[in-house]
Short mmCIF file of C-alpha atoms in Angstrom, two decimals:
data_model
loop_
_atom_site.label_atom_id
_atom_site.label_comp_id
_atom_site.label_asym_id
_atom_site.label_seq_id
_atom_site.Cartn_x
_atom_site.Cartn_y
_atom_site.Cartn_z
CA UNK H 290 -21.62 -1.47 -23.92
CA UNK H 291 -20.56 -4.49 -21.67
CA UNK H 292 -17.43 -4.69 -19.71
CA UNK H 293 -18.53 -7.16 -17.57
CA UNK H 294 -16.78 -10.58 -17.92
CA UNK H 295 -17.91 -14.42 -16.64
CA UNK H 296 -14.86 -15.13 -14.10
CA UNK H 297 -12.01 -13.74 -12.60
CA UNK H 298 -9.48 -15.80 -15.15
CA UNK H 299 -10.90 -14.03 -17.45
CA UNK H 300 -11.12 -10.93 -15.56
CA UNK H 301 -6.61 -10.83 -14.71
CA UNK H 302 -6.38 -11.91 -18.54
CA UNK H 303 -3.04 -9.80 -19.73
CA UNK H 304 -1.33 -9.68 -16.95
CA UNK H 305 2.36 -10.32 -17.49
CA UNK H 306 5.79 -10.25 -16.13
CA UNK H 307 6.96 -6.95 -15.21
CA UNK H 308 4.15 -5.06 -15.52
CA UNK H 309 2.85 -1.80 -12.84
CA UNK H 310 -0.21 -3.29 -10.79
CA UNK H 311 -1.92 -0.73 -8.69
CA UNK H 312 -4.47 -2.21 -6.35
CA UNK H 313 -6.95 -0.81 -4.31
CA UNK H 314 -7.45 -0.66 -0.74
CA UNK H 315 -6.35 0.72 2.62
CA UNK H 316 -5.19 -1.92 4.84
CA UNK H 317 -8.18 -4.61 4.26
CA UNK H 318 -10.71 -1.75 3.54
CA UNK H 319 -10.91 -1.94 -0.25
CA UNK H 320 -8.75 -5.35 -0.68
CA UNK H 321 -9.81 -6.87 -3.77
CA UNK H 322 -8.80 -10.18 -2.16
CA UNK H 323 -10.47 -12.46 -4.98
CA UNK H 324 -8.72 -10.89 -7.83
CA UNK H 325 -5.39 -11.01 -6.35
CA UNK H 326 -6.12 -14.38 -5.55
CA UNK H 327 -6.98 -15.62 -9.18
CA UNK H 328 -3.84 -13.43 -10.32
CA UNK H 329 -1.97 -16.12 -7.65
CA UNK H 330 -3.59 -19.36 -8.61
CA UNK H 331 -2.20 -18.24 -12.48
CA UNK H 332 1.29 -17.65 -11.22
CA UNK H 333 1.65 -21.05 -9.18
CA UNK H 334 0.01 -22.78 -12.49
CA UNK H 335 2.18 -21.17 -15.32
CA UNK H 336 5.44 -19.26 -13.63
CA UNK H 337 3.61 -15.61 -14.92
CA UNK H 338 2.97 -13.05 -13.61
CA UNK H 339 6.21 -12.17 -11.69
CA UNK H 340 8.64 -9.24 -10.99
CA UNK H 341 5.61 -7.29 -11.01
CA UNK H 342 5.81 -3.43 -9.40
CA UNK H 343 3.08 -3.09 -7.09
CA UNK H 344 1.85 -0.23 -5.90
CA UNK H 345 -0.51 0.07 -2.36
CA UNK H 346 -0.94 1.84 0.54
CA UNK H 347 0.26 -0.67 2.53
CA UNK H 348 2.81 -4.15 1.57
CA UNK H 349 0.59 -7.05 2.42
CA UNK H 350 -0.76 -8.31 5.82
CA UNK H 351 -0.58 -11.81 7.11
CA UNK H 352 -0.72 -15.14 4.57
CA UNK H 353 -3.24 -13.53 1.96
CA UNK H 354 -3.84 -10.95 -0.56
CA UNK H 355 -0.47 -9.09 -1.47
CA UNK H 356 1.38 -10.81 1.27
CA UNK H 357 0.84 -13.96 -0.54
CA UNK H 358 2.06 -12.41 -4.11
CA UNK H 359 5.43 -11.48 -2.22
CA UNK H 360 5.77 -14.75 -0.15
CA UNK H 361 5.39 -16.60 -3.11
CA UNK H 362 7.71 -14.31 -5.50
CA UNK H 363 5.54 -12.41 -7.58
CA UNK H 364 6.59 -9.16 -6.84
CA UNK H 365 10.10 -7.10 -7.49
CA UNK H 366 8.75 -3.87 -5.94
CA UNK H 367 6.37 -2.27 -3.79
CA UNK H 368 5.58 1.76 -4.01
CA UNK H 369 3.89 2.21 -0.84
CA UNK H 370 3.55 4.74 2.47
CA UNK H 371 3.54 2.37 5.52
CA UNK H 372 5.01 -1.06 4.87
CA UNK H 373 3.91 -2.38 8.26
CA UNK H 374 0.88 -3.63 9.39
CA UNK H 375 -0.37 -6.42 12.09
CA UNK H 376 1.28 -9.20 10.75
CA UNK H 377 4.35 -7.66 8.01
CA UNK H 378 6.42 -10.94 7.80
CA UNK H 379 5.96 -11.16 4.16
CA UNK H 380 7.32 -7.79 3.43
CA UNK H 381 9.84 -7.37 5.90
CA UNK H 382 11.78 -10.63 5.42
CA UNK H 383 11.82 -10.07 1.79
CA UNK H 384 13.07 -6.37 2.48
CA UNK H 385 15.64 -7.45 5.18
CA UNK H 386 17.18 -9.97 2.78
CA UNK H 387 17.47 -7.68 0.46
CA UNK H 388 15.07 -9.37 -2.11
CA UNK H 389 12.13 -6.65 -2.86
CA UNK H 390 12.48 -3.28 -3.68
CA UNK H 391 10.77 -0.77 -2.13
CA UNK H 392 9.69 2.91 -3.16
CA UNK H 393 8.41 4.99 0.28
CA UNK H 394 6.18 8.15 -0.79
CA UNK H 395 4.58 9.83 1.57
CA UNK H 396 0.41 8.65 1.40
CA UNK H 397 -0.65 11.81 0.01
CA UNK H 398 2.06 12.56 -2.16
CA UNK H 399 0.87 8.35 -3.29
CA UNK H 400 -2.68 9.73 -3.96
CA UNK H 401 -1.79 12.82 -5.54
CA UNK H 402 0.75 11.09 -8.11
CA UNK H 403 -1.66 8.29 -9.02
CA UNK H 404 -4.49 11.18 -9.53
CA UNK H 405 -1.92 12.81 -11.40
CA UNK H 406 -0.94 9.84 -13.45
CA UNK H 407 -4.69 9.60 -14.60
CA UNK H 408 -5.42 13.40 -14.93
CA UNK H 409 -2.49 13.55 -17.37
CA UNK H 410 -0.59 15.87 -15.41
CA UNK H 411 3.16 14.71 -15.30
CA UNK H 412 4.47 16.41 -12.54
CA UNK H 413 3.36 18.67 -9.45
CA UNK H 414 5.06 20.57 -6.58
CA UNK H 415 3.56 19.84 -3.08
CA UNK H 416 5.28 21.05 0.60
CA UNK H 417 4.98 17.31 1.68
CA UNK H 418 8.94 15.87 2.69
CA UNK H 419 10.43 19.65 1.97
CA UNK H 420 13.37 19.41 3.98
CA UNK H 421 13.42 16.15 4.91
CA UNK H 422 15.05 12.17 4.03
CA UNK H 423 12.55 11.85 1.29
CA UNK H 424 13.15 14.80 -1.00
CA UNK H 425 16.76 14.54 -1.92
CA UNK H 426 17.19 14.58 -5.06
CA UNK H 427 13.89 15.91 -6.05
CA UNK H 428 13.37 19.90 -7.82
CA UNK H 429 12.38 22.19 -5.52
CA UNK H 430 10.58 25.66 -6.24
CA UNK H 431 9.58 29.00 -4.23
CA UNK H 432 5.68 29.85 -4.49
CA UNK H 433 4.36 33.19 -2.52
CA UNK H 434 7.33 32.96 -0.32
CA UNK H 435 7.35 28.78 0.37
CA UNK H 436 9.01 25.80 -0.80
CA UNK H 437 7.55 23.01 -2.77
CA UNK H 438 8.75 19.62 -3.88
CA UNK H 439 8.23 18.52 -7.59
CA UNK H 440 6.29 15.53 -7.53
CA UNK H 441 6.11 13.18 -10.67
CA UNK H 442 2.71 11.07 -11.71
CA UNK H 443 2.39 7.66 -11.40
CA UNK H 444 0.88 5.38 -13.73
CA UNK H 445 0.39 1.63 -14.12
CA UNK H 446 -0.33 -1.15 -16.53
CA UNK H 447 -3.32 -2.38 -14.45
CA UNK H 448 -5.68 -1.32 -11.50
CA UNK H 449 -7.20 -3.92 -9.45
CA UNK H 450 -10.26 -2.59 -7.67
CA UNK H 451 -12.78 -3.78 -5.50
CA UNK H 452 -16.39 -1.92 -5.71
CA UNK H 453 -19.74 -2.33 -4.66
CA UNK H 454 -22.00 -2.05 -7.40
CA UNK H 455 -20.80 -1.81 -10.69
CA UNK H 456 -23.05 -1.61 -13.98
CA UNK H 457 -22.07 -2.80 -17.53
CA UNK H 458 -20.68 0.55 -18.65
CA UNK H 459 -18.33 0.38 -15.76
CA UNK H 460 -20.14 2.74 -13.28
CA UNK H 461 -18.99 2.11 -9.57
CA UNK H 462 -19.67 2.69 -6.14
CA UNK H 463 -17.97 1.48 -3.22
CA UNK H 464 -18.41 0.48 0.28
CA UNK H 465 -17.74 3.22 3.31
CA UNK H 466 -14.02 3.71 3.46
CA UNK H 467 -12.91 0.70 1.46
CA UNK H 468 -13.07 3.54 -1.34
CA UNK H 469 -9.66 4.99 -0.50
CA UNK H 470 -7.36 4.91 -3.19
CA UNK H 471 -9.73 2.52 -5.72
CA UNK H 472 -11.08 5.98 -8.11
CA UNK H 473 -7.38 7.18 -8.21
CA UNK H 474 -6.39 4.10 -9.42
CA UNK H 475 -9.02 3.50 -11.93
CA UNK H 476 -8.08 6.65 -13.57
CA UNK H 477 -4.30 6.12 -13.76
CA UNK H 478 -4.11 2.74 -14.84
CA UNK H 479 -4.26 1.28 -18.67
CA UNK H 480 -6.64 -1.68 -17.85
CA UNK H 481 -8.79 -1.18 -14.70
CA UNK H 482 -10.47 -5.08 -13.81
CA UNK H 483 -13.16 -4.51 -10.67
CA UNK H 484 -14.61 -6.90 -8.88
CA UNK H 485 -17.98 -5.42 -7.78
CA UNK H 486 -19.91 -7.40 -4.97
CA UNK H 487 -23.13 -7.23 -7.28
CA UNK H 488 -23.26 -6.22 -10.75
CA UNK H 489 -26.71 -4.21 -12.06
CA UNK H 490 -28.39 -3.17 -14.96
CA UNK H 491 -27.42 0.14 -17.11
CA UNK H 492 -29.48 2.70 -14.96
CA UNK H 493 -29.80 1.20 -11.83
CA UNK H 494 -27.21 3.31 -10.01
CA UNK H 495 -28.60 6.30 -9.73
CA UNK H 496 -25.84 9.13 -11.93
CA UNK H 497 -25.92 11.01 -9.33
CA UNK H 498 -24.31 8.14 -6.61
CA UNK H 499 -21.81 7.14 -9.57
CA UNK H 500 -18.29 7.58 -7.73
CA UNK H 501 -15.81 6.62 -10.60
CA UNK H 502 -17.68 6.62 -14.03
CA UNK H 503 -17.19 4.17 -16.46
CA UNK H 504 -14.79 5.22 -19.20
CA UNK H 505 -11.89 4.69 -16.26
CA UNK H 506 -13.03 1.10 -16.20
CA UNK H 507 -12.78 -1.90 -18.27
CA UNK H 508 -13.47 -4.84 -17.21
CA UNK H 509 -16.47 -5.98 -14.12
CA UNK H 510 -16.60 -9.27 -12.66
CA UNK H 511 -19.05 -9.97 -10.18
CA UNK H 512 -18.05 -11.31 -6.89
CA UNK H 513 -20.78 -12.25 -4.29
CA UNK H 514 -19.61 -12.42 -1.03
CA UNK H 515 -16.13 -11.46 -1.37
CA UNK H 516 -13.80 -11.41 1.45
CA UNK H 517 -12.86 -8.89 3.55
CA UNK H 518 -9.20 -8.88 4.32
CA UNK H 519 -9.06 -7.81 7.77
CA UNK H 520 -11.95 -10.35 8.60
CA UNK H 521 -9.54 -13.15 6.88
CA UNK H 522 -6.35 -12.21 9.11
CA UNK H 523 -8.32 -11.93 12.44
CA UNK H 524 -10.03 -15.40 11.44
CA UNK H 525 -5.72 -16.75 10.55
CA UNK H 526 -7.00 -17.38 7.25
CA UNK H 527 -3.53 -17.85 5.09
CA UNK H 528 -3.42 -18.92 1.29
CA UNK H 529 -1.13 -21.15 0.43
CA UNK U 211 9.83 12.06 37.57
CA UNK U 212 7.05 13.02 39.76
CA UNK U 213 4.79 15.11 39.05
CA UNK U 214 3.70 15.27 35.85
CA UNK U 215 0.79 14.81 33.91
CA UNK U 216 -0.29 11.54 32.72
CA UNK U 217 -0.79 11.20 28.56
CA UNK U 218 -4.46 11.66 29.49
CA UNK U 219 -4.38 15.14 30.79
CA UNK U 220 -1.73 15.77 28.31
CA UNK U 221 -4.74 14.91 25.55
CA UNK U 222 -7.29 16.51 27.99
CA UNK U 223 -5.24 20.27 27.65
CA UNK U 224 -5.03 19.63 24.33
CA UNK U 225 -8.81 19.46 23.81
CA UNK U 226 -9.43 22.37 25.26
CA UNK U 227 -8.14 24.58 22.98
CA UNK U 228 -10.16 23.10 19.78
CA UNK U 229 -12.78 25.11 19.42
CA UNK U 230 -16.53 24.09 18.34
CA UNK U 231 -17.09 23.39 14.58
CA UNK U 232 -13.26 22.64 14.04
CA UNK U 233 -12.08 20.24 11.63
CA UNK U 234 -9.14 18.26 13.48
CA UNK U 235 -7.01 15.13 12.44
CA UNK U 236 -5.49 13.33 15.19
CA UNK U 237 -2.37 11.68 14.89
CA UNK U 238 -2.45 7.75 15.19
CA UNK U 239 -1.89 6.29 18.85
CA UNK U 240 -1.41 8.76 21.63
CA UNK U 241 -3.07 11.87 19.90
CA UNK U 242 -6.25 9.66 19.04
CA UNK U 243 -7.00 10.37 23.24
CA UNK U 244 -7.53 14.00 22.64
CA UNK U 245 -11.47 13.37 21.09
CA UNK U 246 -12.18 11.89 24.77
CA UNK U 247 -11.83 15.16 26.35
CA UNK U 248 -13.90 17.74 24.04
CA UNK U 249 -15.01 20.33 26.80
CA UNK U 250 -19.33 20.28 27.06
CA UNK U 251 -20.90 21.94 24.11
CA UNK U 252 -18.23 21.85 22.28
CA UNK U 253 -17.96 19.38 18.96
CA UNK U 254 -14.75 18.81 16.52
CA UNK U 255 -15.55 17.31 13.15
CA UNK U 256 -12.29 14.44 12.69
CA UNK U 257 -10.96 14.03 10.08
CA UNK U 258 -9.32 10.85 9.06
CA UNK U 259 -6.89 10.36 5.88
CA UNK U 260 -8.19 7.39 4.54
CA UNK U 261 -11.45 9.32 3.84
CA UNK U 262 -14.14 9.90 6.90
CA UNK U 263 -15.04 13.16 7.64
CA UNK U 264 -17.47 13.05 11.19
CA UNK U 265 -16.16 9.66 12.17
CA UNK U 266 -17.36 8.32 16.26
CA UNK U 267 -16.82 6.00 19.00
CA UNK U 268 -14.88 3.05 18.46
CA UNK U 269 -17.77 -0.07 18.03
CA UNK U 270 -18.26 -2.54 20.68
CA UNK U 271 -16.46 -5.60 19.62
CA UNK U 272 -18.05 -7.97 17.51
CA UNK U 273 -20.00 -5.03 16.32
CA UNK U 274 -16.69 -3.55 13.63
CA UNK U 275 -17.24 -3.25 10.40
CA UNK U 276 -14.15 -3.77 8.84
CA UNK U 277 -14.70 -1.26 5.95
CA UNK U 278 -15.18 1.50 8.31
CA UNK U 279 -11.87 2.24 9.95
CA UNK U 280 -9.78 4.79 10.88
CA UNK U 281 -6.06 5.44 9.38
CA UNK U 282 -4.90 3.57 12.18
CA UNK U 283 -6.80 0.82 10.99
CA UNK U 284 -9.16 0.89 14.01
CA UNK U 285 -12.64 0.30 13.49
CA UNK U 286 -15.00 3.53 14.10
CA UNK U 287 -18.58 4.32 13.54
CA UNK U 288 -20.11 7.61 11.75
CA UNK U 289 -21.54 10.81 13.64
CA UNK U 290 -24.84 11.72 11.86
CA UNK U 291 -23.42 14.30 8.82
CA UNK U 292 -20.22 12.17 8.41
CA UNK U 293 -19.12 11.85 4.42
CA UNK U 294 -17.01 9.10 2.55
CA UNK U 295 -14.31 10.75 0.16
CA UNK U 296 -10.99 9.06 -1.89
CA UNK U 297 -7.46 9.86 -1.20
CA UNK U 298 -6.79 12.51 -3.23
CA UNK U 299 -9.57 14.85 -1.65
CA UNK U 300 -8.81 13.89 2.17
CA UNK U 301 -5.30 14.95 1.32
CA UNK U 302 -6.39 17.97 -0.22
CA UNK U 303 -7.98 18.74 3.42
CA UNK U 304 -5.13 18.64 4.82
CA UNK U 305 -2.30 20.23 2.40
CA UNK U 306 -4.99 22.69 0.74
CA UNK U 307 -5.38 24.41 4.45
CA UNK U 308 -8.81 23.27 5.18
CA UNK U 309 -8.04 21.69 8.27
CA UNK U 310 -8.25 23.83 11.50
CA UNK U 311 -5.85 21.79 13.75
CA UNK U 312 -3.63 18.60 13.43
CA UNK U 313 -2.41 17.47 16.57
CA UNK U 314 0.93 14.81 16.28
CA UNK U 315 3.24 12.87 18.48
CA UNK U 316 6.63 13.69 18.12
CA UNK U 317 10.09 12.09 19.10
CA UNK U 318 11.38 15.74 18.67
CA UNK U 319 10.56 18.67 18.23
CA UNK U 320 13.36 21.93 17.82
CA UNK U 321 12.74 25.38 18.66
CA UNK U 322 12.44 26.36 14.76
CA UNK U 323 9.37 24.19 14.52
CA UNK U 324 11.20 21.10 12.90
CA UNK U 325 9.38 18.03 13.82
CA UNK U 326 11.18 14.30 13.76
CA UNK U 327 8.43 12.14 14.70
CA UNK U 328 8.13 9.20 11.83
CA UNK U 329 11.63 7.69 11.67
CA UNK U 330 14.63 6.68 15.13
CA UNK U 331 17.09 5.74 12.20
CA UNK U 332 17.59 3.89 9.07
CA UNK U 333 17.26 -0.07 11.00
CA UNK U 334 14.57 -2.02 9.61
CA UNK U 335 11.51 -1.16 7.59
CA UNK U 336 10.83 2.48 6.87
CA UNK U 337 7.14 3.55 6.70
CA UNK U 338 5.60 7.14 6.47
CA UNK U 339 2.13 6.68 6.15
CA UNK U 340 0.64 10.60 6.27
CA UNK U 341 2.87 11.87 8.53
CA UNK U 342 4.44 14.19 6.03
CA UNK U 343 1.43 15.32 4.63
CA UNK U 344 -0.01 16.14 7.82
CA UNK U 345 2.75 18.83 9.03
CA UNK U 346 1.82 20.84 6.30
CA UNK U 347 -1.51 22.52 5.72
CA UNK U 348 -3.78 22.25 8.89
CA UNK U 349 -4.06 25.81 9.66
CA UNK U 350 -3.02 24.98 13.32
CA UNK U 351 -0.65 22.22 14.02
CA UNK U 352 0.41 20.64 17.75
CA UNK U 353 2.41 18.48 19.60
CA UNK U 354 1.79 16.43 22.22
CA UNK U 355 4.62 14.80 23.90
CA UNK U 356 6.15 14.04 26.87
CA UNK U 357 8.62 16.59 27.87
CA UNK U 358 11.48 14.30 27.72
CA UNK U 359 12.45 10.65 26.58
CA UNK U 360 12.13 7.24 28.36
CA UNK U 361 15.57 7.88 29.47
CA UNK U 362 15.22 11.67 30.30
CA UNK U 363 16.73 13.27 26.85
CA UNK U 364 15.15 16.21 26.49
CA UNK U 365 12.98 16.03 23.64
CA UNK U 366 12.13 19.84 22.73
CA UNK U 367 15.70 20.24 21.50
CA UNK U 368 17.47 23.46 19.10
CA UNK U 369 17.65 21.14 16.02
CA UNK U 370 16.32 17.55 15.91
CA UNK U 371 18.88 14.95 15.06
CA UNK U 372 16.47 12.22 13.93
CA UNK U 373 14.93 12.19 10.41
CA UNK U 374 12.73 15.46 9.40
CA UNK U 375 8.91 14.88 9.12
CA UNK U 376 8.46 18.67 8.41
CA UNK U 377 10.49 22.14 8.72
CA UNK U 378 9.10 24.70 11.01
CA UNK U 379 5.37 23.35 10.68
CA UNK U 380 4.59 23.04 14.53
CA UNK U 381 3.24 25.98 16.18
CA UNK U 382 2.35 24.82 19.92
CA UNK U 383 3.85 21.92 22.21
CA UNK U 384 1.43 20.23 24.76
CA UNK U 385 4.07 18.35 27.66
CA UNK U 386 4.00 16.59 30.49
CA UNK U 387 5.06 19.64 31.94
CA UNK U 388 4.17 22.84 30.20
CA UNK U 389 2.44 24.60 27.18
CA UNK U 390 4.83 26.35 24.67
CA UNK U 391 4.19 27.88 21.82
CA UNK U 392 6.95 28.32 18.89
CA UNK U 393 7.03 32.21 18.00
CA UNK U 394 9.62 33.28 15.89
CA UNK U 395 12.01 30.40 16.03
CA UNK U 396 11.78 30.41 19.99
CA UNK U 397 10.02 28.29 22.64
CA UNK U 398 7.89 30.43 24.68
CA UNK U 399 6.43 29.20 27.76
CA UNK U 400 2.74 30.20 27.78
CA UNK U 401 1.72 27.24 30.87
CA UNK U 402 3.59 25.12 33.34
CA UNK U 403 3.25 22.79 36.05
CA UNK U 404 2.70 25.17 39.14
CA UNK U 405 5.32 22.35 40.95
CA UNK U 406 7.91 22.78 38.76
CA UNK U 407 10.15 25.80 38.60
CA UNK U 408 11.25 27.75 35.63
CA UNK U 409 14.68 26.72 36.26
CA UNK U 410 14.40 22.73 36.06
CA UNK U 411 11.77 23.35 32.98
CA UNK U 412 15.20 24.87 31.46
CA UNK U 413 17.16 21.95 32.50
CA UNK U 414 14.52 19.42 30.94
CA UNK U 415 14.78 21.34 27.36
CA UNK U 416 17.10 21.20 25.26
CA UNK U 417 16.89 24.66 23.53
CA UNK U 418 16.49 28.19 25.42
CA UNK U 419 12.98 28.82 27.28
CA UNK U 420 11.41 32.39 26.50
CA UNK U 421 9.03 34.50 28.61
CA UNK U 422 6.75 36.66 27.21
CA UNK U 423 4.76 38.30 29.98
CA UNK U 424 3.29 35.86 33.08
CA UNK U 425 3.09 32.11 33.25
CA UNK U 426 -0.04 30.36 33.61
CA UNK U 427 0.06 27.23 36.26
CA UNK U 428 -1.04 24.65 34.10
CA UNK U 429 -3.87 23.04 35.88
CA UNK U 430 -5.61 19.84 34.62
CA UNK U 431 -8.00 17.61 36.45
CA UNK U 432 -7.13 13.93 38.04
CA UNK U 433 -9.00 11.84 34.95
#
C-alpha cells in the first residue's frame, strides 16, 4: 500500500473542468495553499481546470489560495457559510458583477451535509434556518413536537486537504484547529489528494492518534514547510 | 442617552449568570467580552465552532499561531484540558443540546423569541457563518444588545422585520438598560436601570413590557 506520490502535478492529476472541489480549511487554518497553487500554475499553463464548484468555509482571502482560483477564473461557484473575510475583493467583485455563483448554507448545516455526503446518508432534517431566508423551498417535518429542515448531502469529485503527518496507507493527523472541515471532506469526496507537512513510515503514527484513516484517502504528497495562509496575507503575499 | 451601561458591563451582567463548569459559545465581536468578566471561582469551558473546546487568552502579538484561532479568526491559546475536534462534532455541541449557554448579538430581537441578527437586507454579500446553528441547541441561549439602535429604534420589537436567524430560540435579553427574560411569548422585565423608569423602558421597546412580581435595580460596577 502506497498512496504517496513525488509532486504536487502529480498529486492534482484528474482534475478537470467542471468538477466539485472541496478543500479544507477554516479561514487560513487548514489552507492547503500548495495544492491549490499547483492546481493554478496548471490552469494558467493549459486553460483546465475551470468552472469548477468549490466548496469552503469561507470564498478566498486576499491574492492567494482560492482567491487566486476566482481572480483568475477558475471557479463558477462557491458553496460556502461566510463569504467575507479580511481582504474579500476576489469574491465580492466577482459576486457583485454577477459572474460567480454562490450557494450560502449555514456552517453546520456545511459540515453536516459533507459528513453526510461521505457517510452515505442522502438527506437529514436539522432545526438550523427553520423559519428563516434560507429554508424556502426546503421539506420540513414535526419531531416530538419541533420543526426540522430536510437537509441533502453533499459530495464532490475531489477533496483537497492539508494534514500533518500522513503515512503511506493514507493515515492523517492534523495541526490544532487547521483540522476543521479536512476529515469531513476526506470522507465525502471521490479522490481525496493531502498534502501532509511530513510523510512517515506505516506504523509510525500511533492508531490510536489516527484522525481520518486511510481508506478516505488517496493520494499523499509531502510538503515541507508549507504555507500558512493567514501568515501569507498579513506578510501581502499575492500570487499572480 | 445617558445613563446606560457601557457594552462592558453589558458583557460583565452577562457573566454572571454562567455558572462554573458551563460549556458556553460566545458570539463573534461584542459577545466575545463576556469571558473577561467570569465572577472569582467561577470557570466556563468555551466553546468555539471551528473545533476548540477550553480555548484562553488571546496571545501576545508576535506570539499567534495561526492554526490556533477562534471562529472569528482571532488567534487564542489553550487552557490546560482543551481538545481539538472537526466540524461535524463542534456542531453536534451545539444543535445536539450539549451546550449550556450561547450568548449572541442581535439587531433584533421580538417578544416571541425571533432573533434577526445575521442579515440588514439583501445589498451586497450575504454570509451566515454559524449563526443559524447556534440559535438552536445550547440549552440556554442570550442576547446581548443595546436596548435600542444607533438612531434610537427600538430594537426588542413584537416581530423582527429583518431576516430570521432563528424562531423563538432566545430565552433572556441582556441591555443597556434592563434584563428580560422571554416567557411565554412576552418580555418580562426581571432587572433595570434603577435611573430609568418603567415608563420610558416602555417607550424604548417596541413590544409590551410584563411584570411578574418586583424589579431588581440592575446594578453593575464602573469597569
Amino acid at each position: 500500500m502506497d498512496k504517496t506520490v513525488a509532486g504536487l502535478p502529480e498529486a492534482i492529476a484528474g482534475i478537470e473542468d467542471g468538477m466539485a472541489v472541496m478543500i479544507g480549511g477554516f479561514g487560513g487554518a487548514g489552507a492547503p495553499i500548495e495544492l491549490i497553487h499547483a492546481l493554478i500554475d496548471r490552469f494558467r499553463a493549459t486553460g483546465s481546470p475551470k468552472n469548477l464548484t468549490v466548496i469552503n468555509n469561507n470564498a478566498g482571502n486576499g491574492r492567494i489560495g482560492i482567491a487566486a482560483m476566482i481572480d483568475g477564473g477558475m471557479v463558477a461557484k462557491m458553496v460556502c457559510s461566510f463569504p467575507r473575510s479580511s481582504d474579500p475583493r476576489a469574491f465580492t467583485e466577482k459576486y457583485l458583477a454577477g459572474e460567480i455563483g454562490l450557494e450560502l448554507v449555514p456552517q453546520g448545516t456545511l459540515a453536516e451535509r459533507i459528513r453526510a455526503g461521505g457517510a452515505g446518508i442522502p438527506a437529514f432534517y436539522t432545526p438550523t434556518t427553520y423559519g428563516t431566508d434560507l429554508a424556502k423551498g426546503k421539506p420540513v417535518a414535526e419531531f416530538e413536537g419541533r420543526n426540522y429542515v430536510q437537509e441533502r448531502w453533499l459530495k464532490a469529485d475531489v477533496a483537497l486537504i492539508k494534514a500533518e503527518l500522513a503515512d503511506p496507507h493514507g493515515n492523517l493527523t492534523y495541526r490544532k484547529a487547521a483540522r476543521n472541515f479536512s476529515p469531513l471532506m476526506a470522507m465525502a469526496a471521490a479522490t481525496t489528494i493531502v498534502q501532509a507537512a511530513r510523510i512517515v513510515a506505516a506504523g509510525e503514527i500511533e492508531p490510536e492518534h489516527v484522525v481520518t484513516p486511510g481508506i478516505f484517502v488517496d493520494r499523499v504528497v509531502e510538503v515541507r514547510d508549507a504555507a500558512q495562509e493567514e501568515a501569507l496575507i498579513r506578510a501581502g503575499v499575492e500570487y499572480a | 442617552m445617558t445613563g446606560k451601561l457601557t457594552n462592558a458591563q453589558i458583557a460583565w451582567r452577562a457573566a454572571q449568570d454562567i455558572e462554573d463548569g458551563a460549556y458556553v459559545n460566545l458570539g463573534i465581536g461584542f459577545p466575545e467580552m463576556v469571558a473577561r468578566y467570569q465572577p472569582p471561582g467561577r470557570q466556563a469551558i468555551f466553546h468555539t465552532e471551528n473545533g476548540i473546546l477550553n480555548f484562553g487568552r488571546s496571545p501576545s502579538e508576535g506570539e499567534e499561531d495561526w492554526d490556533l484561532i477562534n471562529a472569528g479568526k482571532k488567534a487564542v491559546t489553550l487552557n490546560r484540558g482543551a481538545s481539538f475536534f472537526h466540524h461535524a462534532d463542534s456542531f453536534a455541541m451545539v444543535r445536539g443540546g450539549h451546550l449550556d449557554v450561547a450568548i449572541l448579538g442581535a439587531y433584533e430581537v421580538a417578544e416571541t423569541g425571533d432573533l434577526a441578527n445575521w442579515s440588514t437586507g439583501p445589498k451586497g454579500v450575504p454570509a451566515v457563518g454559524g449563526a443559524m446553528d447556534l440559535v438552536h441547541g445550547a440549552k440556554r441561549v442570550a442576547v446581548i444588545t443595546d436596548h435600542v439602535t444607533k438612531d434610537g429604534r427600538p430594537k426588542l420589537v413584537r416581530a423582527c422585520s429583518l431576516p430570521l436567524t432563528g424562531v423563538g430560540c432566545v430565552t433572556r435579553v441582556y441591555t443597556s438598560l434592563a434584563v428580560i427574560d422571554i416567557v411565554a411569548q412576552r418580555f418580562v422585565v426581571r432587572e433595570k436601570l434603577a435611573a430609568i423608569s418603567l415608563d420610558e423602558l416602555q417607550g424604548l421597546t417596541g413590544a409590551g413590557l410584563v411584570v411578574e412580581g418586583t424589579i431588581a435595580d440592575l446594578v453593575v460596577p464602573e469597569l
